[in-house]
CSV table of C-alpha atoms in Angstrom, one decimal:
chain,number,residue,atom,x,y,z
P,1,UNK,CA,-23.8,-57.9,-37.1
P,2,UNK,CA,-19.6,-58.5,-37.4
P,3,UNK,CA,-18.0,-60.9,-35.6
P,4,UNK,CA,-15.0,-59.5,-34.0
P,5,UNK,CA,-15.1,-60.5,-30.8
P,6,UNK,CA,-13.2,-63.9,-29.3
P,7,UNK,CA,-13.6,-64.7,-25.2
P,8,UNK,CA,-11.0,-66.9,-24.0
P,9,UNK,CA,-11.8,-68.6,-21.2
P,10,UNK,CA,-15.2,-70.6,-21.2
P,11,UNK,CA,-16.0,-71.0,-17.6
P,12,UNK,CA,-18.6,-69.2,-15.9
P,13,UNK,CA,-17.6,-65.5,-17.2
P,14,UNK,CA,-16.6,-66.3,-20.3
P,15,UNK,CA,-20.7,-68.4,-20.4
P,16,UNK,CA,-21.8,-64.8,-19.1
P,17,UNK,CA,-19.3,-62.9,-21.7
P,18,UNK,CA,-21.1,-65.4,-24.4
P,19,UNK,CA,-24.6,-64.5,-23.0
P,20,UNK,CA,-23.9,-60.2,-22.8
P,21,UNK,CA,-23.1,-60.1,-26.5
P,22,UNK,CA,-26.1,-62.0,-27.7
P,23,UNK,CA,-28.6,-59.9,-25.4
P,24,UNK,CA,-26.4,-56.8,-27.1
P,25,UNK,CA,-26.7,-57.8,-30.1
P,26,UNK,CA,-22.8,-58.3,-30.7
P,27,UNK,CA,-20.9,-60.4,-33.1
P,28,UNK,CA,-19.1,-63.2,-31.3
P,29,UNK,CA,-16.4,-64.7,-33.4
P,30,UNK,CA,-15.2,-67.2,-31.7
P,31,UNK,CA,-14.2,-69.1,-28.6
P,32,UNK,CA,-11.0,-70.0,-27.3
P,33,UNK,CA,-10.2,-72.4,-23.9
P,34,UNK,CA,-6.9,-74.7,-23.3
P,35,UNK,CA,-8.9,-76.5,-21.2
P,36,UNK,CA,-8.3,-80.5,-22.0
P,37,UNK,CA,-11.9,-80.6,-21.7
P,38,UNK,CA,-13.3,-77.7,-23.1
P,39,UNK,CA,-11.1,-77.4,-26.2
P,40,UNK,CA,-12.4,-78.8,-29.1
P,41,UNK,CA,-15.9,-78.9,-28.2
P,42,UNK,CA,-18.7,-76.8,-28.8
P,43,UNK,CA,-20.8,-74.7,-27.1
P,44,UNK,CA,-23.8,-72.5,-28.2
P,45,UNK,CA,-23.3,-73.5,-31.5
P,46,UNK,CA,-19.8,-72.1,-31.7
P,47,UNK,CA,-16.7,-74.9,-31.5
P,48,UNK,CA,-14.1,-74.0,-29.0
P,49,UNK,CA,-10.4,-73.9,-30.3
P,50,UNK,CA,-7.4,-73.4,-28.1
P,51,UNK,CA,-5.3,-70.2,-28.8
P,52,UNK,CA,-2.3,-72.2,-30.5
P,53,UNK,CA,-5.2,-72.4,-33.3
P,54,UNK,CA,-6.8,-69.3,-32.4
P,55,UNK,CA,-3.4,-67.5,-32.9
P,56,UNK,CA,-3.7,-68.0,-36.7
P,57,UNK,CA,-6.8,-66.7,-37.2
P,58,UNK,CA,-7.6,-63.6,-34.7
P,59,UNK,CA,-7.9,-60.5,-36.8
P,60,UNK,CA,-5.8,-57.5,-36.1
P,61,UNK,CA,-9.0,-55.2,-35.4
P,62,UNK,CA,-11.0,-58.5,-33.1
P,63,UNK,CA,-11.0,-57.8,-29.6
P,64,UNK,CA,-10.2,-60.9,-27.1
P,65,UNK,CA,-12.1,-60.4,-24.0
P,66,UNK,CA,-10.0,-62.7,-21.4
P,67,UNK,CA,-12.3,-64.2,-18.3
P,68,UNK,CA,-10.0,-65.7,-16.4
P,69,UNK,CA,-8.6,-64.6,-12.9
P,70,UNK,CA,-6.3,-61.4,-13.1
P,71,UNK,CA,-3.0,-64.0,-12.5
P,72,UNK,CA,-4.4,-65.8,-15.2
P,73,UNK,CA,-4.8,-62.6,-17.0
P,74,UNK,CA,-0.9,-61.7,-17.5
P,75,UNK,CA,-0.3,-64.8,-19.0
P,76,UNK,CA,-3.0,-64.6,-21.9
P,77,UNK,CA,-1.8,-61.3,-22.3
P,78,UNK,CA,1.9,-62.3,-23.0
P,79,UNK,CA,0.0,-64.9,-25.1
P,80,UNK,CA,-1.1,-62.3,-27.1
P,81,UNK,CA,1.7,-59.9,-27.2
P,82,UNK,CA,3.6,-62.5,-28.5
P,83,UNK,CA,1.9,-62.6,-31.7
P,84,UNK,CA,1.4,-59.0,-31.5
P,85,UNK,CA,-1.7,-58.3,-30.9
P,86,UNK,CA,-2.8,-55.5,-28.3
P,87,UNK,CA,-6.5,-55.5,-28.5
P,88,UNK,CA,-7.7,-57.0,-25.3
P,89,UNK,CA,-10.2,-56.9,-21.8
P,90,UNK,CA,-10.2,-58.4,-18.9
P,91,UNK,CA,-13.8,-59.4,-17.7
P,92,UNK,CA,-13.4,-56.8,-14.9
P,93,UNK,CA,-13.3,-54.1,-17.5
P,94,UNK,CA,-16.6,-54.7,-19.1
P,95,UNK,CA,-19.4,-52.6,-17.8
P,96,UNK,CA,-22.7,-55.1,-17.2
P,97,UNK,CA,-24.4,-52.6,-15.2
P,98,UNK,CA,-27.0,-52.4,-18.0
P,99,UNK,CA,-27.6,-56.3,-17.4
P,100,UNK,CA,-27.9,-56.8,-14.0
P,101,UNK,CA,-30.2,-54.0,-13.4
P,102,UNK,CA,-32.7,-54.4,-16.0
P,103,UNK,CA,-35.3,-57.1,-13.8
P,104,UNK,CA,-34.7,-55.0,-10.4
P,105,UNK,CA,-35.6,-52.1,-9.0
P,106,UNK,CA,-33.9,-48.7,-8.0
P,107,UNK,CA,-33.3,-48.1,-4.3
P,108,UNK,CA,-33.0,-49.9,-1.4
P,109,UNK,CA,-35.6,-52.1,0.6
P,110,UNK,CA,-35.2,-51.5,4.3
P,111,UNK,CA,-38.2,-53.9,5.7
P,112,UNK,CA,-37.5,-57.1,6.6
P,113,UNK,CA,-39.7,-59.1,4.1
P,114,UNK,CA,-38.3,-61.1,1.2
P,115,UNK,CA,-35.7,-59.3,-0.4
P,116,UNK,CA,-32.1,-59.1,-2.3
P,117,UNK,CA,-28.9,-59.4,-0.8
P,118,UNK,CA,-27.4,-55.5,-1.3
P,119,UNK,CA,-24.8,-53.7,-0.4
P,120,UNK,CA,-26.5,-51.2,1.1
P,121,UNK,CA,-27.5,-53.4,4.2
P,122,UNK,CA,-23.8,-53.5,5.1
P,123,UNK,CA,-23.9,-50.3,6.0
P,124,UNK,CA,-26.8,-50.8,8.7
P,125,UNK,CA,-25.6,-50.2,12.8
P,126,UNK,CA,-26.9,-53.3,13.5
P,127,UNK,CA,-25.9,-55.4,10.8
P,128,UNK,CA,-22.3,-54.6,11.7
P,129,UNK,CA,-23.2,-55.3,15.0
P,130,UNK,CA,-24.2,-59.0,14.0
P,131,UNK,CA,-21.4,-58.7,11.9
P,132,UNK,CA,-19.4,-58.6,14.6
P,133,UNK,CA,-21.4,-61.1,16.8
P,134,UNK,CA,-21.5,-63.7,14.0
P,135,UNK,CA,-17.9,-63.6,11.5
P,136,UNK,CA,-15.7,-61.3,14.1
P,137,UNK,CA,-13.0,-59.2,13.2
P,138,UNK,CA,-12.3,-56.0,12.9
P,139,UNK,CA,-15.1,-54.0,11.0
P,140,UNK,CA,-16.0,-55.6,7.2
P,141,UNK,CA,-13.6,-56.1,4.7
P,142,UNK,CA,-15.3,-58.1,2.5
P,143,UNK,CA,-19.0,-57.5,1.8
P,144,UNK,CA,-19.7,-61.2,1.7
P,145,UNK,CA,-23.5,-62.7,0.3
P,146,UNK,CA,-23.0,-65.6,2.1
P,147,UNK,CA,-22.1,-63.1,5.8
P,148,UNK,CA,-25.5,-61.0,4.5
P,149,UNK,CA,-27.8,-64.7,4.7
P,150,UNK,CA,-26.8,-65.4,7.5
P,151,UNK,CA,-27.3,-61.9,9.0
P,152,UNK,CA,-30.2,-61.1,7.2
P,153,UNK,CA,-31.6,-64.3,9.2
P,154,UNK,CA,-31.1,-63.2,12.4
P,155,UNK,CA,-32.5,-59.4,11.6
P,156,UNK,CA,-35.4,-61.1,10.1
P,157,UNK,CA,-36.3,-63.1,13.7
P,158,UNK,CA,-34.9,-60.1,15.6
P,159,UNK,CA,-37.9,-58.2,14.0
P,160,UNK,CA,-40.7,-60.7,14.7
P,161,UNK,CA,-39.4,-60.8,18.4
P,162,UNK,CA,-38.2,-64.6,17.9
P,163,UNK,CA,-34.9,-64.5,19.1
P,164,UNK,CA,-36.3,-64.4,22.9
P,165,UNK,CA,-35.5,-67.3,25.9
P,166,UNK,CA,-37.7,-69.9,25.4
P,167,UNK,CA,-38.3,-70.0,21.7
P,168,UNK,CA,-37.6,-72.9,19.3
P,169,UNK,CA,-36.1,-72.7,15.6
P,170,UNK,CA,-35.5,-75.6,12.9
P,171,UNK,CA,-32.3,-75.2,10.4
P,172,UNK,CA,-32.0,-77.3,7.5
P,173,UNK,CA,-28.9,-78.0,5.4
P,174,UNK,CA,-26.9,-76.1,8.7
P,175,UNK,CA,-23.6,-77.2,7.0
P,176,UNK,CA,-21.2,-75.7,9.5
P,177,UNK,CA,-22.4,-72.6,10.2
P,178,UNK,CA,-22.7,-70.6,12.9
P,179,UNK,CA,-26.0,-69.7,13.5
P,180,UNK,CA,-27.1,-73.1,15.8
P,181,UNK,CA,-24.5,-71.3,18.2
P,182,UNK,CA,-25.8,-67.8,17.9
P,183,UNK,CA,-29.5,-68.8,18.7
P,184,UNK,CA,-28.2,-71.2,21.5
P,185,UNK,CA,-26.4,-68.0,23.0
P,186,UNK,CA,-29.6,-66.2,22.9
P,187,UNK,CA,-31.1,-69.9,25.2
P,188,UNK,CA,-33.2,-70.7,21.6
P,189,UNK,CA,-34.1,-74.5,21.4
P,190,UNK,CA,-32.7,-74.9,18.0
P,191,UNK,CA,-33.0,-78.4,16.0
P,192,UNK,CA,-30.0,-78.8,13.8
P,193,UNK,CA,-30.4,-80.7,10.7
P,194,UNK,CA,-28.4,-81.6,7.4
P,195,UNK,CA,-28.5,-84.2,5.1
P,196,UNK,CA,-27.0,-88.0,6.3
P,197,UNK,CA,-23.5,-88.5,5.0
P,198,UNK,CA,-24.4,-91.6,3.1
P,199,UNK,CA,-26.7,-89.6,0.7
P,200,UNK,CA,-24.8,-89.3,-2.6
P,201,UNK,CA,-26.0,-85.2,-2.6
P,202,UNK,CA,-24.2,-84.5,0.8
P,203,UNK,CA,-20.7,-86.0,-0.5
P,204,UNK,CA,-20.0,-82.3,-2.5
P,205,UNK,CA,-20.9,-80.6,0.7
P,206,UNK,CA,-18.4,-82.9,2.7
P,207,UNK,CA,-15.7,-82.7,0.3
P,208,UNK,CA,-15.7,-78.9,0.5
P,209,UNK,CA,-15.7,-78.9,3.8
P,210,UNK,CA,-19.8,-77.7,4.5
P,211,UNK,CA,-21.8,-80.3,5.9
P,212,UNK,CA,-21.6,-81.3,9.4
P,213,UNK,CA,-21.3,-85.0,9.1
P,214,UNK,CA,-23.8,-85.6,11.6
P,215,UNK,CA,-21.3,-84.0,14.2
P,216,UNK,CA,-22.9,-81.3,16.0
P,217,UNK,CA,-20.0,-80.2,18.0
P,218,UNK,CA,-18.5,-79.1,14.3
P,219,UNK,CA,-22.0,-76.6,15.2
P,220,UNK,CA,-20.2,-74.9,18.3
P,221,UNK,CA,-18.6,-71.6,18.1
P,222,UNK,CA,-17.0,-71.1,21.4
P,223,UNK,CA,-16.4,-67.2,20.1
P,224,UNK,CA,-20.3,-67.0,19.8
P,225,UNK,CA,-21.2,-69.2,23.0
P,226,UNK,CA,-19.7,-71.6,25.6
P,227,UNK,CA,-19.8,-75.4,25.5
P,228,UNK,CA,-22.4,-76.0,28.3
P,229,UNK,CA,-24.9,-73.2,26.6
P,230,UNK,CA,-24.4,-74.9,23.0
P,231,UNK,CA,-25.4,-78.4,24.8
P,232,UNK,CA,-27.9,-77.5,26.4
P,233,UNK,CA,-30.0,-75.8,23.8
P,234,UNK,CA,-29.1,-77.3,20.2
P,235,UNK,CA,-29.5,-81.0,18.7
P,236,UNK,CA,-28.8,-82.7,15.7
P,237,UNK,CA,-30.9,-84.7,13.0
P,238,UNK,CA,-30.1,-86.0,10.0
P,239,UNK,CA,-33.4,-84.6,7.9
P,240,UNK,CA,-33.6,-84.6,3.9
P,241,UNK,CA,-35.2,-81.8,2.7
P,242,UNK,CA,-37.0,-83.1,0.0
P,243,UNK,CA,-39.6,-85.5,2.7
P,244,UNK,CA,-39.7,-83.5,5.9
P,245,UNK,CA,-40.4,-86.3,9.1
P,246,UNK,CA,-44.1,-85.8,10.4
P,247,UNK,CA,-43.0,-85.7,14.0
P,248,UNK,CA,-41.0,-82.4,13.4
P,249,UNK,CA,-43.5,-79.5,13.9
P,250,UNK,CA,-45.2,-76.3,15.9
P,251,UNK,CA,-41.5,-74.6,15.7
P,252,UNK,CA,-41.4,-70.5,15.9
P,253,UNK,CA,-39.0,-70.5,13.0
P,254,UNK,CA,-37.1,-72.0,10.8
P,255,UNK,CA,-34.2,-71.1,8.4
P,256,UNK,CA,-31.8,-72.4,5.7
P,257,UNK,CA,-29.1,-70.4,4.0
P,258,UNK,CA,-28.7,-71.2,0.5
P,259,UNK,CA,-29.4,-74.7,0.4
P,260,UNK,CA,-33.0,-74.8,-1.3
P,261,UNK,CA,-31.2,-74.6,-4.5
P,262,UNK,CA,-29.3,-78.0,-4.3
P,263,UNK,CA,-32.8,-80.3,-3.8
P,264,UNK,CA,-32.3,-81.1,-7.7
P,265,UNK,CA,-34.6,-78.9,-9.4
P,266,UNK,CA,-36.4,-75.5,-9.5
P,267,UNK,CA,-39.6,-77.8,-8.7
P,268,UNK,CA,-38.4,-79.2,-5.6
P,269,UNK,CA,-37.0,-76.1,-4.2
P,270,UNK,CA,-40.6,-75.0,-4.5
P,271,UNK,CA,-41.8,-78.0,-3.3
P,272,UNK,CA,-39.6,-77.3,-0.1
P,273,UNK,CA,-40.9,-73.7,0.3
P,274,UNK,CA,-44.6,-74.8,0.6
P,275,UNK,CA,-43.7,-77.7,2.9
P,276,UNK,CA,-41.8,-76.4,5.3
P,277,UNK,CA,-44.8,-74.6,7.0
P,278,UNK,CA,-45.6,-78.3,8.3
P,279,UNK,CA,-42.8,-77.5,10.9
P,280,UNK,CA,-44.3,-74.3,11.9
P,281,UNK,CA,-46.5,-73.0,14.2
P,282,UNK,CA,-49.2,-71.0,13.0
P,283,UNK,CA,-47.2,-67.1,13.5
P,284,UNK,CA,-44.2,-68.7,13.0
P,285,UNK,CA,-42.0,-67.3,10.6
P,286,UNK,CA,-39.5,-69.2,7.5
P,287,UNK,CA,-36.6,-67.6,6.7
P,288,UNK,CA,-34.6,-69.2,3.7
P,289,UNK,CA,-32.0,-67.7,1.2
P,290,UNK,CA,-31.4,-69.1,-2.3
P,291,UNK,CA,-30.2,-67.5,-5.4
P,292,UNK,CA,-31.4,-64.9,-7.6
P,293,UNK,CA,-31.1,-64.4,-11.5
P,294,UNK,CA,-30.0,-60.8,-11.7
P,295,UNK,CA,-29.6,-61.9,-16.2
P,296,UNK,CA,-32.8,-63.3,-16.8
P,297,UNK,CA,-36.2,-63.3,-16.0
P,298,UNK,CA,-36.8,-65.7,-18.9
P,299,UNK,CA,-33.7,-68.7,-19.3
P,300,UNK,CA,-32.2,-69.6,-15.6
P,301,UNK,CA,-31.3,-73.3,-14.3
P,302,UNK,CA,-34.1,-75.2,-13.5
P,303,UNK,CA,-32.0,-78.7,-13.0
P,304,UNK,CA,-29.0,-80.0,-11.7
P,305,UNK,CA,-26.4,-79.3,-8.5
P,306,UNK,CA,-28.0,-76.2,-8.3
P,307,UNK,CA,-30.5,-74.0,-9.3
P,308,UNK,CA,-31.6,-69.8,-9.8
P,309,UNK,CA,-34.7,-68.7,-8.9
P,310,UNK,CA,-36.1,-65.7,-11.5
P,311,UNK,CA,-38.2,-63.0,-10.1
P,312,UNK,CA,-41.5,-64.6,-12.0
P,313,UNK,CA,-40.3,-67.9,-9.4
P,314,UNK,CA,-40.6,-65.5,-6.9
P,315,UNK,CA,-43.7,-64.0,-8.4
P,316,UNK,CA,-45.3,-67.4,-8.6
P,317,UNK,CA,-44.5,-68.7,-4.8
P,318,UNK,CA,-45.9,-65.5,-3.5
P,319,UNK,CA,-49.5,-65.7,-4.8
P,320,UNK,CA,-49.2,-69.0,-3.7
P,321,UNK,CA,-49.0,-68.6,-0.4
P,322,UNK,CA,-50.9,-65.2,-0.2
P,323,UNK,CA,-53.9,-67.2,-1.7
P,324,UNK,CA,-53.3,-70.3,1.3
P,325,UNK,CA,-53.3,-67.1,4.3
P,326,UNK,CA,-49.5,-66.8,4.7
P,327,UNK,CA,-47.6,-63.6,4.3
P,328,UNK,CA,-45.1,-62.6,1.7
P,329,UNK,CA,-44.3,-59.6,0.2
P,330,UNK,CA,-41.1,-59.3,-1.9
P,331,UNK,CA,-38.8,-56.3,-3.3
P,332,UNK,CA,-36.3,-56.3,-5.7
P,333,UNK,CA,-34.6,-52.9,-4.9
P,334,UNK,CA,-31.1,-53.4,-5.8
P,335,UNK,CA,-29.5,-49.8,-6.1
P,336,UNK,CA,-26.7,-49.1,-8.6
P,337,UNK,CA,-23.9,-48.9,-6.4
P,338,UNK,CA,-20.2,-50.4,-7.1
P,339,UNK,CA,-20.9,-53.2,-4.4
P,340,UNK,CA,-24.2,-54.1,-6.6
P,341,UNK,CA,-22.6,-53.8,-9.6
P,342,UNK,CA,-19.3,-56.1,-9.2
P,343,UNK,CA,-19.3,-59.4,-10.8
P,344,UNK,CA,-17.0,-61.8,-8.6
P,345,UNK,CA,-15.8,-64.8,-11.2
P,346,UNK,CA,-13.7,-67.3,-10.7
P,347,UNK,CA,-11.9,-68.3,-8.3
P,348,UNK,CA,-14.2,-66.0,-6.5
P,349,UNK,CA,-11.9,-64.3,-4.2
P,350,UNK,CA,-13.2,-60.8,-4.5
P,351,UNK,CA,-9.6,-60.3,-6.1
P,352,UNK,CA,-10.4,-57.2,-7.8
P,353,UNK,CA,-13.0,-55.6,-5.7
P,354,UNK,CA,-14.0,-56.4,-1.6
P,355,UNK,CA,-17.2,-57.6,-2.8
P,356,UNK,CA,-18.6,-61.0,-3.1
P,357,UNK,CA,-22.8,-59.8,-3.7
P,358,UNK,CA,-23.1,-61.0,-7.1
P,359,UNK,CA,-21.2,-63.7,-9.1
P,360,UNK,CA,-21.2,-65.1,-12.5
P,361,UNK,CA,-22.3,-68.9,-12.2
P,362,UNK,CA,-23.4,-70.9,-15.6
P,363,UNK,CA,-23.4,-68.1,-17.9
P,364,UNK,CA,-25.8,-66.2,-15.1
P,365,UNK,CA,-25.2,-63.1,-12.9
P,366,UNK,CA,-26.7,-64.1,-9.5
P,367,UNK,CA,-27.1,-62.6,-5.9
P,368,UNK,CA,-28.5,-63.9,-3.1
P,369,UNK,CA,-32.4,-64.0,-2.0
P,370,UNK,CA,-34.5,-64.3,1.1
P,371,UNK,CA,-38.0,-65.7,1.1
P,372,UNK,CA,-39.4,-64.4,4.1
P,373,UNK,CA,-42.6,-66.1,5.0
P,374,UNK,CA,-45.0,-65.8,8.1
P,375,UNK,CA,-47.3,-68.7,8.5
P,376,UNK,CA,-51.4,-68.2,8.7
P,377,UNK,CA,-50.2,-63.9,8.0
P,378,UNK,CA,-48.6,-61.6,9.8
P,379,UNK,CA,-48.6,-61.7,13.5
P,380,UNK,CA,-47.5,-57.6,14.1
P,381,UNK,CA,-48.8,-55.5,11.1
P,382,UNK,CA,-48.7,-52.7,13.6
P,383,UNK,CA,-45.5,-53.1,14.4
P,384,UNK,CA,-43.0,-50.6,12.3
């Protein structure tokens, strides 16, 4: 195959980029970053120059794809014209719609059992209606993953009449969202619970602002619900999620939004999955999100900060629990819509497109998922 291809940039996209033309069978020929930490290293078996060597050597016909952000993007361009060459693309103009849509399926899913984030469900009455409830504002502007989690959450327990006075829920890894308020508005006993702030993992989510610090008013939204109501119906515990306390149990749900995917490795996450039914009562239903490899049903992260799930994951923690008596079913309808199909990179602002569904993160594409699982089966199979 020829080699006339560079990428410039070798962050996320520009891993993605790298991954694209192998599965297309393209000829990469070379790599370019300024990066102080990136240049002159290798990666994939290709070394990485910066484009004061690159410049020399980048053929008149070779196209530079640039991943970078689109302010980033005039000045590689400049870069380029300068030594007169005109044969470039920005990330955003690649078409990868033949990638991420080769694991999933057509359509949309509208039960609420485990499913992907699309953007489809943004267009749901009562979605917006949450919407509205949970972020505020004016109507959408943004078609947000992270908005869909928590949403998706509350339609989920909505569904399996659970977000009634007098139930009880258990969120793990709460960070500072606002969901401990929105079940406390609806007089929910709700158990906040993140990670202590001495544990090394927790220090990321502190430093970017996420975790809670063991402060539960940093929990209240007084635009979802008033001091006294938040008081009276939420608490706080420190809880790791990799060994669940004993004493925590016979709860009518519990959630988490995208947080199974920092307990170190694919394993744990699992691990997590099967053990939080201790904290349930039989009927009582787990909500968690996590992400999805929309690239790969083969390759994904399995170790580190944070990890992918693949649909065989999926595949695999399903007969697992259908074998133990609990229900799951999962979809993968992801219609091909323009929402569905945008890739938000770096510095993932949704600067080119208002969507923020799917996002290139270690030379992956990935959305978000939601295991739904009801403990001991499924309390209303008449219901819908």
């Amino acid at each position: 195959m020829d080699a006339k291809i560079w990428i410039w940039g070798m962050g996320d996209a520009g891993k993605l980029v790298l991954n694209y033309l192998k599965y297309k069978g393209l000829g990469v020929r070379g790599l370019i970053d300024n990066g102080e930490k990136i240049a002159h290293t290798s990666y994939a078996g290709y070394e990485v120059c910066c484009f004061d060597e690159a410049r020399y050597i980048i053929g008149e016909e070779e196209l530079v794809v640039c991943c970078c952000s689109l302010a980033s993007y005039e000045v590689f361009k400049e870069s380029l014209l300068r030594i007169g060459h005109n044969r470039y693309k920005h990330f955003y103009d690649l078409d990868l719609s033949d990638y991420i849509f080769r694991i999933v399926d057509e359509g949309h899913e509208n039960r609420f059992i485990s499913k992907l984030c699309t953007e489809n469900d943004f267009m749901d009455r009562d979605f917006q209606k949450i919407h509205a409830e949970l972020i505020g504002g004016e109507g959408i502007r943004t078609l947000h993953r992270k908005h869909w989690e928590w949403i998706y959450i509350v339609q989920v327990l909505q569904y399996y009449d659970l977000l009634e006075e007098g139930k009880s829920g258990i969120g793990f890894a709460v960070g500072k969202e606002p969901l401990p308020s929105y079940f406390a508005k609806k007089h929910i006993d709700v158990l906040a619970s993140d990670l202590t702030i001495e544990d090394k993992d927790a220090k990321g989510w502190k430093d970017t602002n996420q975790h809670a610090s063991g402060n539960i008013k940093a929990l209240w939204y007084k635009s979802i619900c008033g001091e006294e109501i938040f008081d009276r119906y939420v608490r706080y515990r420190d809880i790791d999620m990799n060994e669940l306390p004993e004493d925590e149990h016979d709860y009518d749900f519990c959630w988490s939004s995208c947080a199974i995917e920092h307990l170190g490795n694919l394993e744990k996450s699992k691990r997590f999955l099967k053990n939080m039914l201790k904290v349930l009562k039989s009927g009582g239903v787990g909500v968690h999100t996590t992400e999805f490899n929309l690239s790969s049903d083969d390759k994904t992260m399995e170790h580190g900060d944070s990890v992918i799930f693949r649909k065989k994951d999926i595949e695999e923690m399903k007969e697992w629990f259908r074998i133990r008596g609990h229900y799951m079913e999962a979809s993968y309808k992801r219609a091909r819509t323009e929402g569905n199909a945008y890739i938000d990179i770096s510095p993932y602002r949704s600067e080119y497109r208002p969507y923020h569904l799917s996002l290139a993160a270690n030379g992956y594409v990935e959305t978000s998922f939601a295991f739904v699982i009801v403990k001991d089966g499924l309390k209303r199979c008449d219901k819908k």
